[in-house]
Coordinates of C-alpha atoms in Angstrom, one line a residue:
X54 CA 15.8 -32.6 -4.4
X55 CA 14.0 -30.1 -2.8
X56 CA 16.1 -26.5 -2.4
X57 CA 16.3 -26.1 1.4
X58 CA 16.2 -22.4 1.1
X59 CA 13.1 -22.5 -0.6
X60 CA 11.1 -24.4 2.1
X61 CA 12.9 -22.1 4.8
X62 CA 11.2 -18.9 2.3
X63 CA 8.2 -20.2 2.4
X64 CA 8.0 -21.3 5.7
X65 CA 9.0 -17.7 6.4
X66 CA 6.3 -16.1 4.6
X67 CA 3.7 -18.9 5.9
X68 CA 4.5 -17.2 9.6
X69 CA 4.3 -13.5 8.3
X70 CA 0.9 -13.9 7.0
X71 CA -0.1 -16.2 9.8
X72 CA 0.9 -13.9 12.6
X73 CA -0.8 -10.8 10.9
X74 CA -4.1 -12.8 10.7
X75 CA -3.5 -13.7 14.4
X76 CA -3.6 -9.7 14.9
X77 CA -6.3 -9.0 12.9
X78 CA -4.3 -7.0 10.5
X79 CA -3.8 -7.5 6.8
X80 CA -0.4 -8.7 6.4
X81 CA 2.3 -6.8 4.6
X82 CA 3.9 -9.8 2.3
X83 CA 2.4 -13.4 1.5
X84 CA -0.7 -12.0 0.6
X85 CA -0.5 -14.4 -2.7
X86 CA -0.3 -17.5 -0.6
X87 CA -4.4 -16.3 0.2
X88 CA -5.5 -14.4 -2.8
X89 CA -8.6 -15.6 -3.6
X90 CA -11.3 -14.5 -5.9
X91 CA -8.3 -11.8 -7.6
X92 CA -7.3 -14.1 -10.7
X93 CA -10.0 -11.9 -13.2
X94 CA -7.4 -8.7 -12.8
X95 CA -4.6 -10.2 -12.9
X96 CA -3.7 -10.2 -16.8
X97 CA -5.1 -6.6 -16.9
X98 CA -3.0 -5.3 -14.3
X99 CA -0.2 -7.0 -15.0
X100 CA 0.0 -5.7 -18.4
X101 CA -0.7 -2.5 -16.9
X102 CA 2.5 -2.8 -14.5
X103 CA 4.6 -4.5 -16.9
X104 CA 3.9 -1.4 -19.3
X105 CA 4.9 1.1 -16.9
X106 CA 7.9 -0.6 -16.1
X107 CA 9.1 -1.0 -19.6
X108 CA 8.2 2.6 -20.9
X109 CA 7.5 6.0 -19.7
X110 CA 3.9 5.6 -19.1
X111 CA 2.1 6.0 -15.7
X112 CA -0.8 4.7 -14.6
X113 CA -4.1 6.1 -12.5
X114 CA -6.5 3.5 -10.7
X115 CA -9.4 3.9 -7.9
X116 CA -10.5 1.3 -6.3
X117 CA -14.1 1.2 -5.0
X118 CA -15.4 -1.3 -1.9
X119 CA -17.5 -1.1 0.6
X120 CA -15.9 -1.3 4.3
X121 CA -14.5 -4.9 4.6
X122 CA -14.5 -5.9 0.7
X123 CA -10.5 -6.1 1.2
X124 CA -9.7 -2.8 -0.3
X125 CA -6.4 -2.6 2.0
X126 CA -5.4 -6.8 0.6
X127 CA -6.2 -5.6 -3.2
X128 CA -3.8 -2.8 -2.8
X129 CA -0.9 -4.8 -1.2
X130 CA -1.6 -7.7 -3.2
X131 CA -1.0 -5.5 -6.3
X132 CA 1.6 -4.0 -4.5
X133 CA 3.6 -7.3 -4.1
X134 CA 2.9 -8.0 -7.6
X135 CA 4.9 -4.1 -8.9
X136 CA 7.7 -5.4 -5.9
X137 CA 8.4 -8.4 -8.1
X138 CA 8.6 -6.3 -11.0
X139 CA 11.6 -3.7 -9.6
X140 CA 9.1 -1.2 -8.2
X141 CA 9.7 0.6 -5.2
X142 CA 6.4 1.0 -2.9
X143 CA 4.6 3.2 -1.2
X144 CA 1.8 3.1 1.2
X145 CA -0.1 6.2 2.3
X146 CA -2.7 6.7 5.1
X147 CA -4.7 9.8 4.3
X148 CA -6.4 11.2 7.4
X149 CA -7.6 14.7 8.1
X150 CA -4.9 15.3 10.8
X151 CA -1.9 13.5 10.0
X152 CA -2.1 13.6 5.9
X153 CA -5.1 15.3 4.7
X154 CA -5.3 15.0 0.5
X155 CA -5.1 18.8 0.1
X156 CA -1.5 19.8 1.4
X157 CA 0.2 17.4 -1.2
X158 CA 3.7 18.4 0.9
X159 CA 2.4 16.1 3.4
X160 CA 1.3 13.1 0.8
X161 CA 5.1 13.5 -0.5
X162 CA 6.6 13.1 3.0
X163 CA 4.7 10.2 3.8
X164 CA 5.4 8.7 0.4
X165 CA 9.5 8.9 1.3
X166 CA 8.6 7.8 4.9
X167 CA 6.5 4.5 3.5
X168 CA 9.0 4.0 0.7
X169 CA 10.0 0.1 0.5
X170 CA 11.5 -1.9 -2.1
X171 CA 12.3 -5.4 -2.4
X172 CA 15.6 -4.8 -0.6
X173 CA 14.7 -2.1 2.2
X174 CA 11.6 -1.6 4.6
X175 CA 10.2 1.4 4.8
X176 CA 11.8 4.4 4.9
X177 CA 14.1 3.2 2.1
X178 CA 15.1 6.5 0.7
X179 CA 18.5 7.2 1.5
X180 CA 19.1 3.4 0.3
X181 CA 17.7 4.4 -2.6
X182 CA 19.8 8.0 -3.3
X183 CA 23.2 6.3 -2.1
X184 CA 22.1 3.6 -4.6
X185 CA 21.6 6.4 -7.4
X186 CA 25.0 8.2 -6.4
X187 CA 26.5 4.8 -6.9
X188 CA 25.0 4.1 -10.5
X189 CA 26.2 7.9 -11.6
X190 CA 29.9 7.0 -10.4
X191 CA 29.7 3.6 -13.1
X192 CA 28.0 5.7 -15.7
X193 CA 31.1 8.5 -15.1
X194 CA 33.7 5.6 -15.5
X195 CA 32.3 3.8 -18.1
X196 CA 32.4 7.0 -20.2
X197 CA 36.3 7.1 -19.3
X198 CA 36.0 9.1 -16.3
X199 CA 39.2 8.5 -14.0
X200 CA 39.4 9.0 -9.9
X201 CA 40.9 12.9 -10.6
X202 CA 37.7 14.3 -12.1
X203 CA 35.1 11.8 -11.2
X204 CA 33.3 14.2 -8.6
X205 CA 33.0 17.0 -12.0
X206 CA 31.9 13.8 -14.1
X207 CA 29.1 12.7 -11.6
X208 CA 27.8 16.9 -11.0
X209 CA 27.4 16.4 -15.1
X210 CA 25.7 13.6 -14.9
X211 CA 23.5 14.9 -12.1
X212 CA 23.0 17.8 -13.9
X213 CA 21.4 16.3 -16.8
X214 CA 19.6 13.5 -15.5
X215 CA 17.8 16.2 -13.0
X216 CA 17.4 18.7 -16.2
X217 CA 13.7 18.2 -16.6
X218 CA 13.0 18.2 -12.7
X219 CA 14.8 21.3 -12.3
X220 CA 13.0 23.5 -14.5
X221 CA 9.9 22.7 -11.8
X222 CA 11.8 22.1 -8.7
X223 CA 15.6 23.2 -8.9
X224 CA 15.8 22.5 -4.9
X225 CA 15.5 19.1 -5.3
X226 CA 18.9 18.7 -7.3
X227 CA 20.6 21.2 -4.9
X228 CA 19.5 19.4 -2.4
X229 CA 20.9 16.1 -3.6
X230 CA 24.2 18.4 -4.6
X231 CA 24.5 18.8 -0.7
X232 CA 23.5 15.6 0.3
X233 CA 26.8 14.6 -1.4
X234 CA 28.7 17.1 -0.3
X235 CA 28.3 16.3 3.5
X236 CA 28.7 12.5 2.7
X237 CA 32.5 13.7 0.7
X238 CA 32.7 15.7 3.8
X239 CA 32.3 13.4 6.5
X240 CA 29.7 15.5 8.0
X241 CA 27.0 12.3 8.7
X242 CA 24.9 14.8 10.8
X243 CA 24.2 17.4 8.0
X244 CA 24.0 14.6 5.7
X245 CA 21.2 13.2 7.2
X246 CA 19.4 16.5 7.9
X247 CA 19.5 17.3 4.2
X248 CA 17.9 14.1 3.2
X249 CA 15.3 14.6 5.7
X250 CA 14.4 17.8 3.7
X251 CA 14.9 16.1 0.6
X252 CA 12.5 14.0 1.8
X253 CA 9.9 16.5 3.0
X254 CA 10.6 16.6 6.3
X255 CA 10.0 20.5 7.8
X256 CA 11.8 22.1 10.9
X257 CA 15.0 21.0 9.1
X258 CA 18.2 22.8 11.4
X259 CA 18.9 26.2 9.5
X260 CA 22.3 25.5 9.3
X261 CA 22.3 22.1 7.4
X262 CA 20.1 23.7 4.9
X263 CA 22.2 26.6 4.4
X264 CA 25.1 24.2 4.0
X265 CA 23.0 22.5 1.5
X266 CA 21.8 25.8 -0.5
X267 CA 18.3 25.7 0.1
X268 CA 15.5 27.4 1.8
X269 CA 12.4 27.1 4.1
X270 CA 10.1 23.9 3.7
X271 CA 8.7 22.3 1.2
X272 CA 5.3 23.0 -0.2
X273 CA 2.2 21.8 -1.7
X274 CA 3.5 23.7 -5.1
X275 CA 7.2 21.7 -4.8
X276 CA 5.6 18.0 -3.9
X277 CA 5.0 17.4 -7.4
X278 CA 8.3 18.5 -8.5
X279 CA 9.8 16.7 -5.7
X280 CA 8.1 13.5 -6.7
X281 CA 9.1 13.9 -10.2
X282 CA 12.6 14.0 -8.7
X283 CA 12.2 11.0 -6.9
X284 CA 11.2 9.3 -9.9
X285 CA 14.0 9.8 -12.1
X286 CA 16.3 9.0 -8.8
X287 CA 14.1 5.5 -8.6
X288 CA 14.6 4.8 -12.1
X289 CA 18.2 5.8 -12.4
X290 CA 18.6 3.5 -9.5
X291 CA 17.9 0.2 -10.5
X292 CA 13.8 0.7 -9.9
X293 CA 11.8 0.5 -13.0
X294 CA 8.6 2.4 -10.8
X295 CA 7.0 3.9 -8.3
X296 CA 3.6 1.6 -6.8
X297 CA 1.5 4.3 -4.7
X298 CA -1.3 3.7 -2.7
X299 CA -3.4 6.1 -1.1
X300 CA -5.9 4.6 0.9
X301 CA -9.2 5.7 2.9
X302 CA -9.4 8.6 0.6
X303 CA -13.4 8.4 1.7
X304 CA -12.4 10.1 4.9
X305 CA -12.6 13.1 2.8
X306 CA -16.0 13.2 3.6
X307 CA -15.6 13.9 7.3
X308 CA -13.6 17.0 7.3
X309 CA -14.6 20.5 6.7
X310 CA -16.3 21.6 3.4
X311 CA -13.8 24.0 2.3
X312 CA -10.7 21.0 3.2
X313 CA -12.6 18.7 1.4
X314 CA -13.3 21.0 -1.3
X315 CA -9.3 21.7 -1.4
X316 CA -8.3 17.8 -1.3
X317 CA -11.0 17.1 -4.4
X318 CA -9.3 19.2 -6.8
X319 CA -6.0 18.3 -5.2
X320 CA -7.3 14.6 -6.3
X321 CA -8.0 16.2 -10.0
X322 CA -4.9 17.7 -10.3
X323 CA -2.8 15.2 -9.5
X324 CA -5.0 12.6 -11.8
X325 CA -4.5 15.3 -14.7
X326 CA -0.7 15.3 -14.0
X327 CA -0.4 11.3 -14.2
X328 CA -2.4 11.5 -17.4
X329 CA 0.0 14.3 -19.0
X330 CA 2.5 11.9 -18.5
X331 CA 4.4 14.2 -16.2
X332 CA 5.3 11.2 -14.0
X333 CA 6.5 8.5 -16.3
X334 CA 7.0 5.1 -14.0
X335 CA 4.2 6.0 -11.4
X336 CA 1.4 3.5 -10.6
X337 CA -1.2 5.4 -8.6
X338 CA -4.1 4.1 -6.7
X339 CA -6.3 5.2 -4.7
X340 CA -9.3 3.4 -2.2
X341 CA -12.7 4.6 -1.4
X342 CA -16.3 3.6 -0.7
X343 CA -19.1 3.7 -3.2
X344 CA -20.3 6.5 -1.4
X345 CA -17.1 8.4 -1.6
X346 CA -17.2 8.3 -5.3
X347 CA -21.1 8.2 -6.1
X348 CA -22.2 10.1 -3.1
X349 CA -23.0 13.9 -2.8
X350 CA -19.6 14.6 -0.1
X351 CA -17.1 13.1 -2.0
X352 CA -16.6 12.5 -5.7
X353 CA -19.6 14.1 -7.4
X354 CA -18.9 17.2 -5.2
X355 CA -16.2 18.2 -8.4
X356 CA -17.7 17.9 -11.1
X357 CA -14.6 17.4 -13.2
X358 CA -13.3 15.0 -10.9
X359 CA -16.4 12.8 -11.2
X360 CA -16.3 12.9 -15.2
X361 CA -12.2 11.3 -14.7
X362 CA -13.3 9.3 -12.5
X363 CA -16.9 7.6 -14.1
X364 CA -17.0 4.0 -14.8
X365 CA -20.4 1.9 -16.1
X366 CA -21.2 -0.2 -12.9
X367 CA -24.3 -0.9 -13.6
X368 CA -24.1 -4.2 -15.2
X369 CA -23.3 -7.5 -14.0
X370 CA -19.9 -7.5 -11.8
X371 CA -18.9 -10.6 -13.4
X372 CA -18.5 -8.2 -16.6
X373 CA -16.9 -5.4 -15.0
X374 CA -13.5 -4.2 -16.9
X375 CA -10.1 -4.4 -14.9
X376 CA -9.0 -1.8 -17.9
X377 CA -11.2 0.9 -16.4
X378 CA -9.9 3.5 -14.1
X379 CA -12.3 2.1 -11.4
X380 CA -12.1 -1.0 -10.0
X381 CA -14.8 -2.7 -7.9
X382 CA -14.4 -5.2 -4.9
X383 CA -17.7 -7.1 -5.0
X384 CA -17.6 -8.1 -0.9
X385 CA -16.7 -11.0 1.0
X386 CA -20.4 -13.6 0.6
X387 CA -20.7 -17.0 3.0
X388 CA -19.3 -18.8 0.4
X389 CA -16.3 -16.5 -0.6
X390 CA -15.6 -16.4 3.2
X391 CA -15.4 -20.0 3.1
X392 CA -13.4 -20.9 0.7
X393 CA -11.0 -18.4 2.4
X394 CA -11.3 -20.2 5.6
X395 CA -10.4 -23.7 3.9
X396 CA -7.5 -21.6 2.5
X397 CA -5.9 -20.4 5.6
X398 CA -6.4 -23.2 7.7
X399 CA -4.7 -25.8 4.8
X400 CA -1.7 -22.6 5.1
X401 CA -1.6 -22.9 8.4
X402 CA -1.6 -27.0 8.9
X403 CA 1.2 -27.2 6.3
X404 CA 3.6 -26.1 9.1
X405 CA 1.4 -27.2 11.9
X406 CA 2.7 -29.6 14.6
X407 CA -0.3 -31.6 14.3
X408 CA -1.5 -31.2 10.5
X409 CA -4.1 -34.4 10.5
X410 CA -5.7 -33.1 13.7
X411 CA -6.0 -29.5 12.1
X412 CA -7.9 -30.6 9.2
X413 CA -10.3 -33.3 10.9
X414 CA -11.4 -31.4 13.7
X415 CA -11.4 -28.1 11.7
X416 CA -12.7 -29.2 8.4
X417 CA -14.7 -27.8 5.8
X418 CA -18.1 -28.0 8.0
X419 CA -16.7 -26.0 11.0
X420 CA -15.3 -23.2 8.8
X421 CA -19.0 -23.0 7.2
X422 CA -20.1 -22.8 10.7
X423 CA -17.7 -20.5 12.6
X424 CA -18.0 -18.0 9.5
X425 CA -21.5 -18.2 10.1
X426 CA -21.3 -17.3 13.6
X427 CA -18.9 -14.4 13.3
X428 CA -21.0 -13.1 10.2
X429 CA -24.3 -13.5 12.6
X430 CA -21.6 -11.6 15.5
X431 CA -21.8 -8.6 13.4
X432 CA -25.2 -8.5 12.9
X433 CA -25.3 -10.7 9.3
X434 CA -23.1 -8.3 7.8
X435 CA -21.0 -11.3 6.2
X436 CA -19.5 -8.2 3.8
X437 CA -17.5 -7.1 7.1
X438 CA -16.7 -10.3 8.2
X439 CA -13.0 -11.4 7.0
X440 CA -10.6 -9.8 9.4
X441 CA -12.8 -11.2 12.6
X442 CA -13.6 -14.3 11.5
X443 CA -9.6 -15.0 10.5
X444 CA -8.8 -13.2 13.7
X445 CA -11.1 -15.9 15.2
X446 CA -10.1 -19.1 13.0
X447 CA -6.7 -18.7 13.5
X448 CA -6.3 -17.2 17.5
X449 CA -8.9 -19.1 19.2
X450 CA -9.1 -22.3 16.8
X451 CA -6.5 -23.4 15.0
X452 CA -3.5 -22.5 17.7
X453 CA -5.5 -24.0 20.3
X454 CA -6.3 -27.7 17.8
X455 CA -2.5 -27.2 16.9
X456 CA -1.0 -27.1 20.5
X457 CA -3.5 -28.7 22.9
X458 CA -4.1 -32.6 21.8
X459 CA -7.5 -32.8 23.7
X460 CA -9.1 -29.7 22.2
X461 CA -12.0 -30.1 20.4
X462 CA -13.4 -26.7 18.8
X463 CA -17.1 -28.3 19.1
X464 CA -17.3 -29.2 22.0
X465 CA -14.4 -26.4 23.9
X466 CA -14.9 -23.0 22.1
X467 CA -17.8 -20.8 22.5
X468 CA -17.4 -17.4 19.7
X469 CA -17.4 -14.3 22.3
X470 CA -17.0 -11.0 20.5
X471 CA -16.8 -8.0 22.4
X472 CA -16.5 -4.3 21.6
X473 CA -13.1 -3.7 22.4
X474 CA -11.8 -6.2 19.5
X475 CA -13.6 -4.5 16.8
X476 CA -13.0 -1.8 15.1
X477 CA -15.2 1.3 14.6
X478 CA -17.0 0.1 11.4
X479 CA -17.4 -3.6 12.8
X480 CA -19.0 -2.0 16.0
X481 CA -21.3 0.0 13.9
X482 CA -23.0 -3.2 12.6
X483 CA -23.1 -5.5 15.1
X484 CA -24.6 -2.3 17.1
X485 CA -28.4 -4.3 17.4
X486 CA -26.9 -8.1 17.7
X487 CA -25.7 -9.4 20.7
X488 CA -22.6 -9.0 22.2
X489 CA -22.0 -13.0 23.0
X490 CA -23.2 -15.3 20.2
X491 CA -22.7 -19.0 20.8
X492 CA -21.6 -21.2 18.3
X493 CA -24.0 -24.0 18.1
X494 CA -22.1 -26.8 16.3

């Protein structure tokens, strides 16, 4: 008999990914039910995971695509797979206003704002440290502690799990110190305002981090130390690692030379730190362009950077190896865009209304043709295709198949794309087609 809160699960996470693709975004969970063409690094990194998780290794990985390869579904793809494994995650932007690379105090804060886990969306932190306050309390009573001295048996136990993090970043175990304090206290609002800090957060009141025993802001010389705090806190918690992504490093390339120059080594420093082993239970990736890693603005700019970061692409992708610090994304062709299609639009008819209608009047011929329209759309730049063309498969064609009994795609949809539904790389290549392109089925 069939468990009913399975189908009600998957039926959930059908909708997620549905409704994201209805967006044109990249959904945030389900992204297995439409992984395609991912299966050849798959053993290698889930070894890679499972071996973080079950030691104190940490991991460094760079992920190279061009614009619309899927760099954004590899990473939270992945991601779902370190969820499943007990990691917390962690998704990072980096822009040159709101999180440039080279003030890492900023990369830290929006790691503890984008912090998820299986349990809690993003920002999961104080979850996680009340989680972590809970787990030293058992430890204390296990070893015999009783209700009288519990609070001395926990600050012991603080003390030495934090030992190692204190010698680089003593705040950050002060900080938790007066976290707890306000929480014993009853004082929610000073509670909260130390956590902020704790989490990176600057123009923290004065008074709430006087109460707590700490000073000024945090910066780019504490982030490490703070994330090697968070760390232990994560494991200690329950959480057997920390997945990080930072993505659209390539924007690197836009900002000022001496910035860029700053957020390179800030790159190499932090890939060096990982490699010491400084931050046992961290899985790190990063995204970028093959221009960002083989062109002369990002990558090869640093010279020490490129030599971490080289990897053999010059032989046949098929051979590349998902062991290497690089990863490529080959691109979206017509036929891998295809197959997606059929994908989506079987996911999407198993909890259609109509189902049979779905797949007759949107079968395998019309996704051929529709992803041939929207590939022609953006001037035959099938590479940049995907979010559009799902955009268009599932908005305009199957919603409108699924609810209206006399629709017939062929016959009652014409593809219009205009500029104001693309985004700014989209509109850079469909820049010399036309800005209506019939569908001629």
């Amino acid at each position: 008999m069939t468990d009913p809160r399975a189908s009600s699960v998957s039926a959930v996470r059908r909708r997620t990914v549905i409704d994201a693709l209805r967006r044109g975004a990249v959904p945030d969970s389900g992204l297995d039910l439409l992984a395609t063409g991912l299966d050849r690094f798959e053993d290698a990194l889930d070894a890679e995971l499972t071996a973080v998780a079950s030691s104190e290794a940490s991991v460094f990985k760079a992920v190279r695509g061009e614009y619309g390869s899927g760099k954004t579904f590899f990473t939270r793809w992945l991601g779902e797979r370190a969820k499943r494994l007990g990691y917390a995650v962690s998704e990072i932007q980096i822009s040159e206003t709101e999180t440039p690379l080279h003030r890492l105090e900023t990369v830290y804060r929006r790691l503890t704002e984008r912090l998820a886990t299986s349990s809690f969306p993003p920002s999961a932190l104080r979850p996680v440290v009340d989680a972590w306050f809970y787990a030293l309390e058992e430890d204390a009573l296990a070893d015999g502690a009783d209700e009288e001295d519990l609070p001395e048996q926990v600050e012991k136990l603080l003390t030495a799990r934090l030992s190692e993090v204190s010698r680089h970043a003593p705040s950050f175990a002060t900080a938790l110190r007066g976290y707890r304090t306000a929480l014993v206290q009853g004082d929610e609002a000073t509670a909260a305002a130390v956590l902020a800090w704790l989490g990176g957060q600057p123009h923290v009141a004065a008074a709430a981090r006087r109460s707590a025993g700490v000073r000024g802001d945090l910066d780019h010389f504490g982030a490490f130390g703070f994330l090697q705090g968070l760390l232990t806190v994560l494991r200690d918690s329950g959480h057997r690692g920390l997945f990080v992504v930072l993505d659209e490093v390539e924007t690197l390339q836009r900002v000022r030379s001496d910035a860029r120059d700053k957020a390179l080594n800030a790159l190499r420093q932090l890939i060096d730190e990982v490699h010491s082993g400084r931050f046992p239970g961290l899985y790190l990736v990063i995204t970028g362009t093959p221009a960002f890693y083989d062109g002369p603005q990002g990558v090869q700019r640093l010279a020490p950077l490129a030599q971490r970061l080289a990897t053999d692409f010059t032989t046949d992708p098929r051979f590349d190896n998902p062991r290497a610090v690089q990863l490529r994304l080959p691109g979206f062709t017509q036929e891998s865009l295809v197959t997606l299609g059929t994908t989506i639009r079987d996911l999407y008819a198993d909890g259609a209304s109509a189902p049979e209608r779905i797949g007759r009047l949107a079968d395998d011929a019309y996704i051929a043709d529709l992803a041939a329209a929207v590939g022609g759309a953006l001037g035959g730049k099938v590479g940049v295709a995907p979010r559009l063309f799902l955009k268009k498969l599932v908005g305009d064609v199957l919603d409108r198949i699924d609810q209206f009994a006399d629709f017939d795609p062929r016959q009652h949809y014409r593809l219009t794309v205009s500029a104001s539904e693309l985004t700014e790389v989209e509109r850079n290549v469909a820049a010399a087609a036309a800005d209506d392109v019939e569908l001629n089925v």
